[in-house]
Amino acid sequence: MNTPWWDDGAPELRRISDLLAAQRRHVRRFTARHRAWAETFPAGGEELPDIRELPAPDAQAVLDAVPLAAMLLAPLHGPDGAVRDFRYVTHNVAAGEYAARYLGSVVSPWPGRVPILRYYPHMSETAVPGMLAEVLRTGRSQGPVPAEWYVRDADGRPVRVSNEVRAARCGELALLSWERGERSRMALAAQRLARVCWAEWNLADDEVITSTGLGLVLGLPEQEAKPRLMELARMTAPEYLGALEEVLRAALVLGKEATCDLRFTHAPERMLRLVAEPVRIMDGPVWTVRAVLRDVSEVGRSREMAERARREARRQQDRAEAVAEIAERLREAVLPGFPADTARQGLESAAVYRPDAGEAGVGGDWYKTRMLPDGRVLVALGDARGHGLDAVALMAKLRYALAGLAYTGAVVERLTAWLNELACDDGRESTTTAIIARYHPERCLLRWTCAGHPRPVLVRDGQALLLPGAVGGPGLPLGVLPHATYTATETWLRGGDVLLLYSDGLIEHRGEDLDVGIAALRAAAERRAGSLAPGPEALQTYTDAVVSDLTGPTQMDDATVLTFRALGA
């Protein structure tokens, strides 16, 4: 037959048993020494008078000596012999003080003539009448039992009476005693609501004194006996026995307070926190272990949930940081730090890229400038949908595809349509807005298409104008619908004209219409144009200033600006 884990053969249980046994021996040796010392006292002294010679006090004096509020009641029998009420006989000093303090009146000024249930009619709805009848019938004391009713004070106001009531037989009379019941009931309610209890384990005689809420907190049946220390150890889950042993050793051997968490085999879902302290008798050994136990299951579950949430948040953060780092490295690999040198084709150029302030870190803004074999200049700027790796992968694919397709010499309308087909064939929601343009330096002509993107801004003679779009409006963003067609717009540039291509992150703000952002861009472009000097460095400074006017530390989307200045024929 297999030995269950909780058999006293378990190492922790054997050590706990030995620890308790050793402490009992210390207590017994201590009491034996004190008993031997007491027996050395010499006997003798003056003869005491016989107790029968002392005068006996009267009944009222005995009743007044009782510290609890009490009154004597005589039964009133009905025609059938059953008790139907009780006559008030007398009360003690404590009852008078109680009535004066809580009821605003004395109990009754008419001994022997007042039916108590008629005087306190709502008492009949409590357990008191049954207790009195039972004690007169059987002679067995009753209570304490909680009882509540209300009475009218001297001013007619209702007063709540809440007591713990006891009843005992006194000859042919019933002695009814009571004390305020809120303290014990509130203590029980506090134990139930806070799921806390206390216990004292006396080592000399194995007496267990506990609060009424012990069974509730430990999860024991109501009728089950209060566990002694060794029984508590046998109830403890094996992985917590070591902690219980350490607490008992600290209390019994070191005489110190100690704390541990416990789980029990009969209620594994509960976690209890035990705080124990030693109690000594006189200057002797630890006689008693006193402990408070609190159900901390909800706290434990909350901590576990919080810890899981922290781990998950950390995992998500690590993943986001890894994705952002990969995306940033990929962006650095596929996005040039500066547009190609286009001055030989009659264009000065500058670029600014501002990433968003969010956690994603990398968006889908992309641009491409390239001098083509025919002496013309490819200019493109786009904004791929979303953030992170998907957006970077899409913008890289479109950017490199455009660089290759541009060598075919196809017009920008055709280049844009090819990019749209490429985005549609991606198989996912791969969409991007874009401006695709080719500059013809021999004619100072810019031919450009718009695929759902904000139109360029032209700064001429100190004024910033939004370039008019193609007839019929802008084309669809790339990747929305296959076989879409695009129409080119022709813009003739003069020497000194400044052209700004930008992503919507520069002009889009939460809760604002795009027209407001475009108006702000035009205002900044005009305001900064007054100090724009010749040369590519001045153009870069101008571009930086315009972007700084429109962005801030809380910007939630990428902002990219390409600026070109026509040098003239």
Coordinates of C-alpha atoms in Angstrom, one line a residue:
M1 CA 0.0 0.0 0.0
N2 CA 1.4 3.4 -1.0
T3 CA 1.9 5.9 1.8
P4 CA 0.0 9.2 1.1
W5 CA 2.2 12.3 0.9
W6 CA 0.7 13.7 4.1
D7 CA 1.7 10.7 6.2
D8 CA 3.9 11.7 9.1
G9 CA 6.7 9.9 7.3
A10 CA 7.1 13.0 5.0
P11 CA 10.4 14.7 6.0
E12 CA 8.9 18.1 6.6
L13 CA 6.0 16.7 8.7
R14 CA 8.5 14.6 10.8
R15 CA 10.5 17.7 11.5
I16 CA 7.4 19.8 12.4
S17 CA 6.2 17.0 14.7
D18 CA 9.6 16.8 16.4
L19 CA 9.7 20.6 16.8
L20 CA 6.3 20.7 18.5
A21 CA 7.2 17.7 20.7
A22 CA 10.4 19.4 21.8
Q23 CA 8.6 22.6 22.7
R24 CA 6.0 20.7 24.7
R25 CA 8.8 19.2 26.8
H26 CA 10.3 22.7 27.4
V27 CA 6.9 23.9 28.6
R28 CA 6.4 20.8 30.9
R29 CA 9.8 21.1 32.4
F30 CA 9.2 24.8 33.1
T31 CA 5.8 24.1 34.8
A32 CA 7.3 21.2 36.7
R33 CA 10.0 23.5 38.2
H34 CA 7.4 26.0 39.2
R35 CA 5.2 23.3 40.8
A36 CA 8.2 22.0 42.8
W37 CA 9.0 25.6 43.9
A38 CA 5.4 26.2 45.1
E39 CA 5.4 22.9 47.1
T40 CA 8.4 24.3 49.2
F41 CA 6.1 27.0 50.7
P42 CA 5.3 26.2 54.3
A43 CA 1.7 25.4 55.1
G44 CA -0.1 27.0 57.9
G45 CA -1.5 30.5 58.8
E46 CA -4.5 31.7 60.7
E47 CA -7.6 29.6 60.8
L48 CA -10.2 30.8 58.3
P49 CA -13.8 31.2 59.5
D50 CA -16.3 28.7 58.2
I51 CA -18.0 30.0 55.1
R52 CA -21.4 29.3 56.6
E53 CA -20.8 32.0 59.2
L54 CA -20.6 34.7 56.4
P55 CA -23.8 36.5 55.7
A56 CA -25.5 35.5 52.4
P57 CA -26.3 38.5 50.0
D58 CA -29.9 38.9 48.9
A59 CA -31.0 38.1 45.3
Q60 CA -30.9 41.7 44.1
A61 CA -27.4 42.2 45.4
V62 CA -26.3 39.1 43.5
L63 CA -28.1 40.3 40.4
D64 CA -26.5 43.8 40.6
A65 CA -23.1 42.1 40.8
V66 CA -23.6 40.5 37.4
P67 CA -21.6 42.7 34.9
L68 CA -24.0 42.0 32.0
A69 CA -27.4 43.8 31.7
A70 CA -29.9 41.3 33.0
M71 CA -33.5 41.1 34.2
L72 CA -35.6 38.4 35.9
L73 CA -38.9 37.3 34.2
A74 CA -41.8 35.2 35.3
P75 CA -43.8 33.2 32.8
L76 CA -47.4 34.2 31.9
H77 CA -49.4 31.1 30.9
G78 CA -52.4 31.0 28.7
P79 CA -55.6 29.0 29.2
D80 CA -53.9 26.0 27.5
G81 CA -51.0 26.2 29.9
A82 CA -48.6 27.4 27.2
V83 CA -46.3 30.4 28.0
R84 CA -47.7 33.4 26.1
D85 CA -45.7 36.2 27.7
F86 CA -43.3 37.1 30.6
R87 CA -43.8 39.4 33.4
Y88 CA -41.0 41.8 34.3
V89 CA -39.8 41.2 37.9
T90 CA -36.6 43.2 38.3
H91 CA -33.4 44.2 36.7
N92 CA -29.8 44.9 37.7
V93 CA -27.8 48.0 37.7
A94 CA -26.1 47.2 34.4
A95 CA -29.6 46.9 32.7
G96 CA -30.6 50.3 34.0
E97 CA -27.4 51.8 32.7
Y98 CA -27.9 50.1 29.4
A99 CA -31.4 51.5 29.0
A100 CA -30.4 55.0 30.0
R101 CA -27.5 55.0 27.6
Y102 CA -29.1 53.4 24.5
L103 CA -32.9 53.7 25.0
G104 CA -33.2 57.0 26.8
S105 CA -35.4 55.4 29.6
V106 CA -35.3 52.9 32.4
V107 CA -36.4 49.3 31.7
S108 CA -39.6 49.5 33.6
P109 CA -40.8 51.2 36.8
W110 CA -43.5 48.5 37.6
P111 CA -42.0 45.3 38.8
G112 CA -44.4 42.3 38.5
R113 CA -47.0 44.1 36.4
V114 CA -45.5 44.6 33.0
P115 CA -45.8 41.9 30.2
I116 CA -42.5 42.2 28.6
L117 CA -43.6 41.3 25.1
R118 CA -46.3 43.9 25.3
Y119 CA -43.8 46.4 26.6
Y120 CA -41.3 45.5 23.8
P121 CA -43.7 44.2 21.1
H122 CA -41.1 43.7 18.4
M123 CA -39.1 41.4 20.7
S124 CA -41.7 38.7 20.0
E125 CA -40.4 38.5 16.4
T126 CA -36.9 37.5 17.6
A127 CA -35.6 34.3 19.2
V128 CA -36.0 35.6 22.7
P129 CA -39.5 34.2 23.5
G130 CA -38.5 30.8 22.4
M131 CA -35.2 30.9 24.4
L132 CA -37.1 31.9 27.6
A133 CA -39.7 29.2 27.1
E134 CA -37.1 26.5 26.4
V135 CA -35.0 27.4 29.4
L136 CA -38.1 27.2 31.7
R137 CA -39.1 23.9 30.1
T138 CA -35.7 22.1 30.1
G139 CA -33.5 24.1 32.5
R140 CA -30.7 24.2 29.9
S141 CA -29.1 27.6 29.4
Q142 CA -29.7 29.2 26.0
G143 CA -27.5 31.5 23.8
P144 CA -25.7 33.6 23.1
V145 CA -28.0 34.3 20.2
P146 CA -28.1 37.6 18.1
A147 CA -31.4 39.4 18.3
E148 CA -32.5 42.7 16.9
W149 CA -35.7 44.8 17.4
Y150 CA -36.6 48.4 17.9
V151 CA -38.3 50.3 20.7
R152 CA -39.6 53.8 21.2
D153 CA -37.5 56.1 23.4
A154 CA -39.0 58.7 25.8
D155 CA -39.4 61.1 22.9
G156 CA -41.2 58.5 20.7
R157 CA -38.3 58.0 18.3
P158 CA -37.5 54.5 17.1
V159 CA -34.3 53.1 18.6
R160 CA -32.6 50.0 17.1
V161 CA -31.7 47.3 19.7
S162 CA -29.0 44.9 18.6
N163 CA -27.8 42.5 21.2
E164 CA -26.4 39.1 22.0
V165 CA -28.9 37.5 24.3
R166 CA -28.6 34.6 26.8
A167 CA -31.2 32.9 29.0
A168 CA -30.8 30.8 32.1
R169 CA -33.2 29.3 34.6
C170 CA -33.3 30.8 38.1
G171 CA -35.7 28.7 40.2
E172 CA -39.2 29.3 38.7
L173 CA -38.0 32.5 36.9
A174 CA -35.9 33.1 33.8
L175 CA -32.8 35.2 33.8
L176 CA -32.5 37.1 30.6
S177 CA -29.1 38.8 30.0
W178 CA -27.7 40.7 27.0
E179 CA -24.9 42.8 25.7
R180 CA -24.4 44.9 22.7
G181 CA -24.1 42.6 19.7
E182 CA -22.5 44.8 17.1
R183 CA -18.9 44.0 18.2
S184 CA -19.1 40.3 17.7
R185 CA -21.2 40.5 14.6
M186 CA -19.0 43.1 13.1
A187 CA -16.0 41.0 13.9
L188 CA -17.6 38.1 12.1
A189 CA -18.6 40.3 9.2
A190 CA -15.1 41.7 9.0
Q191 CA -13.7 38.1 8.9
R192 CA -16.1 37.2 6.2
L193 CA -15.7 40.3 4.1
A194 CA -11.9 40.5 4.4
R195 CA -11.5 36.7 4.5
V196 CA -9.3 36.9 7.6
C197 CA -9.3 34.9 10.9
W198 CA -7.0 34.2 13.9
A199 CA -6.0 31.2 16.0
E200 CA -4.0 30.4 19.0
W201 CA -2.4 26.9 19.4
N202 CA -1.4 26.1 23.0
L203 CA 1.4 23.6 23.0
A204 CA 1.1 22.3 26.6
D205 CA -2.5 20.9 26.3
D206 CA -3.2 21.2 22.5
E207 CA -6.0 23.6 23.1
V208 CA -7.1 25.5 20.0
I209 CA -8.7 28.9 20.3
T210 CA -9.9 30.5 17.1
S211 CA -12.1 33.2 15.7
T212 CA -15.5 32.2 14.3
G213 CA -14.3 32.8 10.8
L214 CA -11.5 30.2 10.8
G215 CA -13.5 27.5 8.9
L216 CA -14.6 30.0 6.3
V217 CA -11.1 31.2 5.6
L218 CA -9.6 27.7 5.6
G219 CA -12.4 26.3 3.4
L220 CA -13.4 23.7 6.0
P221 CA -16.9 22.4 6.6
E222 CA -18.8 24.2 9.3
Q223 CA -19.0 21.2 11.6
E224 CA -15.4 20.2 11.3
A225 CA -13.2 20.5 14.4
K226 CA -10.6 23.3 14.6
P227 CA -7.3 21.9 13.4
R228 CA -4.4 21.7 15.7
L229 CA -0.9 22.7 14.5
M230 CA 0.0 19.2 13.4
E231 CA -3.3 18.8 11.6
L232 CA -2.8 22.2 9.9
A233 CA 0.6 20.8 8.7
R234 CA -1.0 17.7 7.3
M235 CA -3.6 19.9 5.4
T236 CA -0.8 21.9 3.8
A237 CA 0.2 21.2 0.2
P238 CA 3.7 19.6 0.1
E239 CA 5.4 22.4 -1.8
Y240 CA 4.4 24.8 1.1
L241 CA 5.4 22.6 4.0
G242 CA 9.0 23.9 4.1
A243 CA 7.7 27.5 4.5
L244 CA 5.4 26.4 7.3
E245 CA 8.3 24.7 9.0
E246 CA 10.4 27.8 8.8
V247 CA 7.6 30.0 10.4
L248 CA 7.1 27.5 13.3
R249 CA 10.9 27.3 13.9
A250 CA 11.2 31.1 13.9
A251 CA 8.3 31.4 16.4
L252 CA 9.3 28.5 18.7
V253 CA 13.1 28.5 18.6
L254 CA 14.0 32.1 17.8
G255 CA 11.0 33.7 19.4
K256 CA 10.3 35.9 16.4
E257 CA 7.3 36.8 14.3
A258 CA 7.3 35.2 10.8
T259 CA 5.2 35.1 7.7
C260 CA 4.6 32.6 4.9
D261 CA 2.0 31.8 2.1
L262 CA 0.2 28.5 2.3
R263 CA -2.0 26.4 0.1
F264 CA -4.0 23.4 1.3
T265 CA -4.7 20.1 -0.4
H266 CA -8.5 20.3 0.2
A267 CA -8.7 23.8 -1.3
P268 CA -5.8 24.2 -3.8
E269 CA -7.3 27.3 -5.4
R270 CA -6.9 29.3 -2.2
M271 CA -3.7 31.1 -1.2
L272 CA -3.5 32.0 2.5
R273 CA -1.0 34.3 4.2
L274 CA -0.1 33.2 7.7
V275 CA 1.5 35.7 10.1
A276 CA 2.6 34.0 13.3
E277 CA 4.1 35.2 16.6
P278 CA 5.2 33.5 19.8
V279 CA 3.5 33.9 23.1
R280 CA 5.4 33.3 26.3
I281 CA 4.1 32.7 29.8
M282 CA 6.0 34.8 32.3
D283 CA 9.7 34.5 31.5
G284 CA 9.3 30.9 30.4
P285 CA 9.4 29.2 27.0
V286 CA 7.0 29.9 24.1
W287 CA 3.8 28.4 25.3
T288 CA 1.5 29.4 22.4
V289 CA 1.7 30.2 18.7
R290 CA -0.7 33.0 17.8
A291 CA -1.4 33.5 14.1
V292 CA -3.6 35.6 11.7
L293 CA -4.5 34.0 8.4
R294 CA -5.8 35.9 5.4
D295 CA -7.1 34.6 2.1
V296 CA -5.0 36.4 -0.5
S297 CA -6.2 34.3 -3.4
E298 CA -7.5 37.4 -5.3
V299 CA -4.3 39.3 -4.6
G300 CA -2.3 36.3 -5.9
R301 CA -4.5 36.0 -9.0
S302 CA -4.3 39.7 -9.6
R303 CA -0.5 39.6 -9.3
E304 CA -0.3 36.6 -11.7
M305 CA -2.5 38.4 -14.2
A306 CA -0.4 41.6 -13.9
E307 CA 2.8 39.5 -14.3
R308 CA 1.4 37.8 -17.4
A309 CA 0.3 41.2 -18.8
R310 CA 3.8 42.6 -18.1
R311 CA 5.4 39.6 -19.8
E312 CA 3.1 40.0 -22.8
A313 CA 3.7 43.7 -23.0
R314 CA 7.4 43.2 -22.8
R315 CA 7.2 40.5 -25.5
Q316 CA 5.2 42.9 -27.7
Q317 CA 7.6 45.7 -27.0
D318 CA 10.6 43.5 -27.9
R319 CA 8.9 42.4 -31.0
A320 CA 8.0 46.0 -32.0
E321 CA 11.6 47.1 -31.3
A322 CA 12.9 44.2 -33.4
V323 CA 10.5 44.9 -36.3
A324 CA 11.3 48.6 -36.1
E325 CA 15.0 48.0 -36.1
I326 CA 14.7 45.6 -39.1
A327 CA 12.5 48.1 -40.9
E328 CA 14.9 50.9 -40.2
R329 CA 17.8 48.9 -41.5
L330 CA 15.8 48.0 -44.6
R331 CA 14.8 51.6 -45.1
E332 CA 18.4 52.8 -44.8
A333 CA 19.3 50.2 -47.4
V334 CA 16.7 51.1 -49.9
L335 CA 16.1 54.8 -49.3
P336 CA 18.8 57.2 -50.4
G337 CA 19.9 59.8 -47.8
F338 CA 19.7 62.5 -50.4
P339 CA 18.3 62.8 -53.9
A340 CA 20.7 62.4 -56.9
D341 CA 22.7 65.3 -58.1
T342 CA 20.4 66.8 -60.7
A343 CA 22.1 70.2 -61.1
R344 CA 23.5 69.2 -64.5
Q345 CA 19.9 68.8 -65.7
G346 CA 18.9 72.3 -64.5
L347 CA 17.5 71.3 -61.1
E348 CA 18.8 71.9 -57.6
S349 CA 17.3 69.4 -55.2
A350 CA 16.9 68.9 -51.4
A351 CA 15.2 66.3 -49.2
V352 CA 13.9 66.0 -45.6
Y353 CA 12.6 62.9 -44.0
R354 CA 11.0 63.0 -40.5
P355 CA 9.8 59.7 -39.0
D356 CA 6.7 59.5 -36.9
A357 CA 6.7 59.8 -33.1
G358 CA 4.8 56.5 -32.6
E359 CA 6.1 53.1 -31.7
A360 CA 6.2 51.8 -35.2
G361 CA 9.2 54.0 -36.0
V362 CA 9.3 53.4 -39.7
G363 CA 6.6 54.2 -42.3
G364 CA 6.2 53.7 -46.0
D365 CA 7.3 57.1 -47.4
W366 CA 9.6 56.7 -50.4
Y367 CA 11.1 58.7 -53.1
K368 CA 13.3 58.3 -56.2
T369 CA 15.3 60.7 -58.3
R370 CA 17.5 59.5 -61.1
M371 CA 19.1 61.0 -64.2
L372 CA 18.0 58.9 -67.2
P373 CA 20.1 58.1 -70.3
D374 CA 18.1 60.5 -72.5
G375 CA 19.2 63.4 -70.2
R376 CA 15.9 63.7 -68.5
V377 CA 15.3 63.4 -64.7
L378 CA 13.0 60.8 -63.0
V379 CA 11.3 62.3 -59.9
A380 CA 8.9 60.3 -57.7
L381 CA 7.5 60.4 -54.2
G382 CA 5.1 58.0 -52.6
D383 CA 3.5 56.9 -49.4
A384 CA 2.9 53.1 -48.9
R385 CA 0.0 52.0 -46.8
G386 CA 0.8 51.3 -43.1
H387 CA 4.0 51.1 -41.0
G388 CA 6.7 48.6 -40.3
L389 CA 8.1 45.8 -42.5
D390 CA 5.1 45.5 -44.8
A391 CA 5.2 49.2 -45.7
V392 CA 9.0 49.2 -46.2
A393 CA 8.8 46.0 -48.3
L394 CA 6.1 47.6 -50.6
M395 CA 7.9 50.9 -50.9
A396 CA 11.2 49.1 -51.8
K397 CA 9.5 47.0 -54.4
L398 CA 7.8 50.0 -56.1
R399 CA 10.9 52.1 -55.9
Y400 CA 13.2 49.6 -57.5
A401 CA 10.6 48.6 -60.0
L402 CA 10.2 52.3 -61.0
A403 CA 13.9 52.7 -61.4
G404 CA 14.1 49.9 -63.8
L405 CA 10.9 50.7 -65.7
A406 CA 12.0 54.3 -66.2
Y407 CA 14.9 53.1 -68.5
T408 CA 12.3 51.9 -71.0
G409 CA 11.6 55.6 -72.0
A410 CA 7.9 55.1 -71.5
V411 CA 5.8 58.1 -70.7
V412 CA 4.9 58.7 -67.0
E413 CA 1.3 57.7 -67.6
R414 CA 2.5 54.3 -68.6
L415 CA 5.0 54.0 -65.8
T416 CA 2.3 54.8 -63.3
A417 CA 0.0 52.1 -64.8
W418 CA 2.7 49.5 -64.7
L419 CA 3.4 50.3 -61.0
N420 CA -0.3 50.0 -60.3
E421 CA -0.4 46.5 -61.8
L422 CA 2.6 45.5 -59.8
A423 CA 1.0 46.7 -56.6
C424 CA -2.3 44.9 -57.5
D425 CA -0.5 41.6 -58.1
D426 CA 1.1 41.7 -54.7
G427 CA -1.8 39.6 -53.3
R428 CA -2.3 41.7 -50.1
E429 CA -3.7 45.1 -49.4
S430 CA -0.6 46.7 -50.9
T431 CA -1.6 50.3 -51.8
T432 CA 0.4 53.5 -52.1
T433 CA -0.2 57.0 -53.2
A434 CA 2.4 58.6 -55.4
I435 CA 3.5 61.4 -57.7
I436 CA 5.4 60.1 -60.7
A437 CA 7.2 62.8 -62.8
R438 CA 9.8 63.3 -65.5
Y439 CA 11.6 66.6 -66.0
H440 CA 12.6 67.7 -69.5
P441 CA 15.5 70.1 -68.9
E442 CA 15.6 71.3 -72.6
R443 CA 12.1 72.6 -72.3
C444 CA 11.9 73.2 -68.5
L445 CA 8.9 71.0 -68.6
L446 CA 7.6 68.7 -65.8
R447 CA 5.2 66.0 -66.8
W448 CA 3.6 64.3 -63.8
T449 CA 0.8 61.9 -62.8
C450 CA -1.0 61.8 -59.4
A451 CA -2.1 58.5 -58.0
G452 CA -4.3 59.6 -55.1
H453 CA -1.4 61.8 -53.7
P454 CA -1.5 65.4 -52.5
R455 CA -0.6 67.7 -55.4
P456 CA 2.8 69.5 -55.5
V457 CA 3.2 73.1 -54.4
L458 CA 4.9 75.6 -56.7
V459 CA 6.6 78.7 -55.2
R460 CA 6.9 81.4 -57.9
D461 CA 7.7 85.1 -57.3
G462 CA 7.2 84.7 -53.5
Q463 CA 3.7 83.1 -53.9
A464 CA 3.0 79.4 -53.1
L465 CA 0.4 77.8 -55.4
L466 CA -1.1 74.3 -55.4
L467 CA -0.5 72.9 -58.9
P468 CA -3.7 72.2 -60.8
G469 CA -4.3 68.5 -61.4
A470 CA -5.2 66.5 -64.5
V471 CA -8.6 66.9 -66.1
G472 CA -11.0 64.5 -64.4
G473 CA -9.1 64.6 -61.1
P474 CA -6.3 62.4 -59.7
G475 CA -6.0 58.8 -60.5
L476 CA -6.6 55.9 -58.0
P477 CA -3.9 55.0 -55.5
L478 CA -1.6 52.3 -56.8
G479 CA -2.8 48.8 -55.9
V480 CA -6.5 49.6 -55.5
L481 CA -7.9 48.5 -58.9
P482 CA -6.1 46.7 -61.8
H483 CA -6.1 48.2 -65.3
A484 CA -6.5 51.7 -63.9
T485 CA -5.5 54.6 -66.3
Y486 CA -3.6 57.7 -65.4
T487 CA -3.4 61.2 -67.0
A488 CA -0.3 63.3 -67.0
T489 CA -0.3 67.0 -66.2
E490 CA 2.3 69.3 -67.8
T491 CA 3.9 72.1 -65.7
W492 CA 6.3 74.6 -67.3
L493 CA 8.9 75.9 -64.9
R494 CA 10.8 79.2 -64.9
G495 CA 14.2 79.9 -63.5
G496 CA 14.0 80.3 -59.7
D497 CA 10.7 78.4 -59.4
V498 CA 10.7 76.1 -56.4
L499 CA 8.6 72.9 -56.5
L500 CA 7.7 71.0 -53.3
L501 CA 6.6 67.3 -53.4
Y502 CA 5.5 66.0 -50.0
S503 CA 3.8 63.1 -48.2
D504 CA 0.5 63.6 -46.4
G505 CA 2.2 63.2 -43.0
L506 CA 3.4 66.8 -43.5
I507 CA -0.1 68.2 -43.8
E508 CA -2.4 65.7 -42.1
H509 CA -3.4 66.3 -38.5
R510 CA -6.0 64.5 -36.4
G511 CA -9.3 66.3 -36.4
E512 CA -8.3 68.7 -39.2
D513 CA -9.3 68.8 -42.9
L514 CA -6.5 68.4 -45.4
D515 CA -7.2 71.8 -46.9
V516 CA -6.1 73.3 -43.5
G517 CA -2.8 71.5 -43.7
I518 CA -2.2 72.5 -47.3
A519 CA -3.0 76.1 -46.5
A520 CA -0.4 75.9 -43.7
L521 CA 2.2 74.4 -46.0
R522 CA 1.6 77.2 -48.6
A523 CA 1.9 79.9 -45.8
A524 CA 5.2 78.4 -44.5
A525 CA 6.6 78.1 -48.1
E526 CA 5.8 81.7 -48.8
R527 CA 7.1 82.9 -45.4
R528 CA 10.4 81.2 -45.8
A529 CA 10.8 82.1 -49.5
G530 CA 11.8 85.6 -48.7
S531 CA 15.1 84.5 -47.3
L532 CA 15.9 81.8 -49.9
A533 CA 19.4 82.4 -51.3
P534 CA 21.0 80.8 -54.4
G535 CA 22.8 77.5 -54.1
P536 CA 21.9 73.9 -53.0
E537 CA 22.8 74.5 -49.4
A538 CA 20.4 77.4 -49.2
L539 CA 17.7 75.2 -50.7
Q540 CA 18.3 72.5 -48.1
T541 CA 18.1 75.1 -45.3
Y542 CA 14.8 76.4 -46.8
T543 CA 13.4 72.8 -46.9
D544 CA 14.4 72.1 -43.3
A545 CA 12.7 75.4 -42.2
V546 CA 9.4 74.6 -44.0
V547 CA 9.3 71.1 -42.5
S548 CA 10.1 72.4 -39.0
D549 CA 7.2 74.9 -39.2
L550 CA 4.8 72.1 -39.9
T551 CA 6.0 69.2 -37.7
G552 CA 6.6 68.7 -34.1
P553 CA 7.6 66.0 -31.5
T554 CA 4.1 64.5 -31.4
Q555 CA 3.8 64.0 -35.1
M556 CA 2.0 60.6 -35.7
D557 CA 3.0 60.0 -39.4
D558 CA 6.1 60.1 -41.5
A559 CA 6.7 63.4 -43.3
T560 CA 8.9 63.5 -46.4
V561 CA 9.6 66.5 -48.6
L562 CA 11.4 66.7 -51.9
T563 CA 12.3 70.3 -53.1
F564 CA 13.4 71.2 -56.6
R565 CA 14.5 74.6 -57.9
A566 CA 14.6 75.3 -61.6
L567 CA 17.8 76.9 -62.7
G568 CA 16.4 78.0 -66.1
A569 CA 17.7 77.4 -69.7

